[in-house]
mmCIF file of C-alpha atoms in Angstrom:
data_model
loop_
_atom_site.group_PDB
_atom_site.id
_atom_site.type_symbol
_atom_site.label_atom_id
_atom_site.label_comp_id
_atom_site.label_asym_id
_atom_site.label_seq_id
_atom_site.Cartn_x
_atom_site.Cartn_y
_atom_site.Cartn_z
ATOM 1 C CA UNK A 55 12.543 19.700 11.978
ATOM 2 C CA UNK A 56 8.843 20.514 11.571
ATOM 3 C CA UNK A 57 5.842 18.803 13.503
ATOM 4 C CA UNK A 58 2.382 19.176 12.597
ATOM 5 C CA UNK A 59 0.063 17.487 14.907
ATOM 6 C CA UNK A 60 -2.855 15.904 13.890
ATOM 7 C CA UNK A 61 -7.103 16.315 14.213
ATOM 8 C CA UNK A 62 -7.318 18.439 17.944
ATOM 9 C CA UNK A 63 -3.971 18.421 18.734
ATOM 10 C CA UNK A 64 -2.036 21.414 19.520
ATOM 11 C CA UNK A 65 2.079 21.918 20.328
ATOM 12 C CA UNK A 66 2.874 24.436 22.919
ATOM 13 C CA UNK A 67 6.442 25.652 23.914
ATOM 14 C CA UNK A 68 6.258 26.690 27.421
ATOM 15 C CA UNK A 69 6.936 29.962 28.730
ATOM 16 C CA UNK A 70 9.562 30.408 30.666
ATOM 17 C CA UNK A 71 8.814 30.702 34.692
ATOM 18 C CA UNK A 72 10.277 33.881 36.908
ATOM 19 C CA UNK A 73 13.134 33.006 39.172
ATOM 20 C CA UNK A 74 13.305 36.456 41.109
ATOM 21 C CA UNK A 75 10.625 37.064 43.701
ATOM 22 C CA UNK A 76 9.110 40.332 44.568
ATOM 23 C CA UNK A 77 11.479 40.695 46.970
ATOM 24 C CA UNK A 78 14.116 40.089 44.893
ATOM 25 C CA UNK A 79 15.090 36.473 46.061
ATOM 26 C CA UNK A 80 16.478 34.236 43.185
ATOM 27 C CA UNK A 81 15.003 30.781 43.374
ATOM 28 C CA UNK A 82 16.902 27.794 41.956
ATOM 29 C CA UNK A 83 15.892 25.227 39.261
ATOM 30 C CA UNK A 84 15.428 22.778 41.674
ATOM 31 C CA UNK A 85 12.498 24.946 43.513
ATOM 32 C CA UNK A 86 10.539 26.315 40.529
ATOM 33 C CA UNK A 87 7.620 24.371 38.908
ATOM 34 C CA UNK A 88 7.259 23.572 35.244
ATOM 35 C CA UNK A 89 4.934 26.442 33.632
ATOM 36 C CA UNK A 90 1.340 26.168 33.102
ATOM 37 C CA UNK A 91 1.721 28.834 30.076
ATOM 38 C CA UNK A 92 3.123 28.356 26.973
ATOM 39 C CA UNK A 93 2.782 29.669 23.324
ATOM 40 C CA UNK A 94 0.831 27.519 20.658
ATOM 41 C CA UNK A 95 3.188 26.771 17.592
ATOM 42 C CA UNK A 96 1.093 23.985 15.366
ATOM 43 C CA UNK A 97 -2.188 23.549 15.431
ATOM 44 C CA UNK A 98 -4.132 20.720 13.759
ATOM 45 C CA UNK A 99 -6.535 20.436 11.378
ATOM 46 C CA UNK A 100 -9.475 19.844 13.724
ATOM 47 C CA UNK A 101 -11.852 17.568 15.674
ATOM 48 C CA UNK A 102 -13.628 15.090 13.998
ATOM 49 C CA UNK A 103 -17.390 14.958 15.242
ATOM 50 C CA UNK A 104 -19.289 11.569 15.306
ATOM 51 C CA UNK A 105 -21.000 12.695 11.876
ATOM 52 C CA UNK A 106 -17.910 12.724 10.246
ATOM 53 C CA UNK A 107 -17.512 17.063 10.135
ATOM 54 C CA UNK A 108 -14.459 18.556 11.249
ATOM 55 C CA UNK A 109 -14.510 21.397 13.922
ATOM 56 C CA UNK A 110 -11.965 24.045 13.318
ATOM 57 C CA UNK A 111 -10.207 24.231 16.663
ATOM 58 C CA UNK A 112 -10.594 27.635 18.666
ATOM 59 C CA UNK A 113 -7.118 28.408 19.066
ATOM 60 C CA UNK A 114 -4.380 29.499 16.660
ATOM 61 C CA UNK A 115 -0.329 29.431 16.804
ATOM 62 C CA UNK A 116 0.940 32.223 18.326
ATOM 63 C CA UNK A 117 -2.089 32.276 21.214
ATOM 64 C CA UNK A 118 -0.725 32.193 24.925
ATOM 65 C CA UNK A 119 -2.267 29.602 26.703
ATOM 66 C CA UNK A 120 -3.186 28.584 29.799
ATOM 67 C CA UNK A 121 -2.967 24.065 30.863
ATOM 68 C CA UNK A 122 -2.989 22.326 33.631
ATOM 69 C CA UNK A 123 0.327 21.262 35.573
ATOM 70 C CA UNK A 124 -0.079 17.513 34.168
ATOM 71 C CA UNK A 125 -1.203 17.844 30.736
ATOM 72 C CA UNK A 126 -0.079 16.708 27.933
ATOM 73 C CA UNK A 127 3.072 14.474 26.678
ATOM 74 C CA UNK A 128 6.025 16.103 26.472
ATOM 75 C CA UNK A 129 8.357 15.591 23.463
ATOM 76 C CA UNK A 130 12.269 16.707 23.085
ATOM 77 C CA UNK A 131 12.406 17.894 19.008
ATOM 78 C CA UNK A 132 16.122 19.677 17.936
ATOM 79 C CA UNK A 133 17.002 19.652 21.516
ATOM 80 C CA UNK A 134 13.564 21.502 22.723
ATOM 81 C CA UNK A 135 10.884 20.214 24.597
ATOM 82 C CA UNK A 136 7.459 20.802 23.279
ATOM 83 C CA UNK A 137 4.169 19.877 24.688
ATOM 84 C CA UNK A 138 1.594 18.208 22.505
ATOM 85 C CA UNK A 139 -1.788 17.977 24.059
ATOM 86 C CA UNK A 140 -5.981 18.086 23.063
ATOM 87 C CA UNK A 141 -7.331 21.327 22.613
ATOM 88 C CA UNK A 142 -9.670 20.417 25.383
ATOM 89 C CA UNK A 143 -7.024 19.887 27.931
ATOM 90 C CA UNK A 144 -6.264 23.754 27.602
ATOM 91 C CA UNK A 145 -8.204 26.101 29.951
ATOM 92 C CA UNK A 146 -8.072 29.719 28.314
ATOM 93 C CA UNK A 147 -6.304 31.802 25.919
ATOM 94 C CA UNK A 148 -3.987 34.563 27.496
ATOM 95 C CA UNK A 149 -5.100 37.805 26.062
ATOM 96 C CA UNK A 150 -2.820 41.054 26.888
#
């Protein structure tokens, strides 16, 4: 199934989160937080200003991204769970 989200929205599959410390100690599911990174896969078309333009939106699928903890609605598609969320609620792009 395809999703493409509309005006400023964006979907993001999180990354997945380490389980092994430094040390080596494996932490269970039950310990770890849900990701604040994830990987943009649909983008929408843009924001629509007050003047009726639309803004091209400054990220792009594929771009590793950086939310907060509580943002965004999460969404179960084909037995994943996506993210959808405002490009304003992300805080930076992830560059290597």
């Amino acid at each position: 199934m395809k999703i493409r989200p509309l005006h400023d929205r964006v979907i993001i599959r999180r990354m997945e989160e380490e389980r092994t410390t430094a040390g080596g100690i494996v932490i269970p599911d039950s310990a770890t937080e849900k990701p604040s990174q994830g990987e943009i896969i649909a983008v929408g078309n843009g924001k629509i200003l007050d003047n009726g333009e639309v803004r091209a939106l400054d990220v792009k699928v594929g771009d590793k991204v950086l939310f907060g903890k509580y943002a965004g609605n999460e969404v179960k598609l084909d037995d994943e769970e996506l993210l959808v969320m405002r490009e304003e609620d992300i805080m930076g792009v992830i560059e290597a």
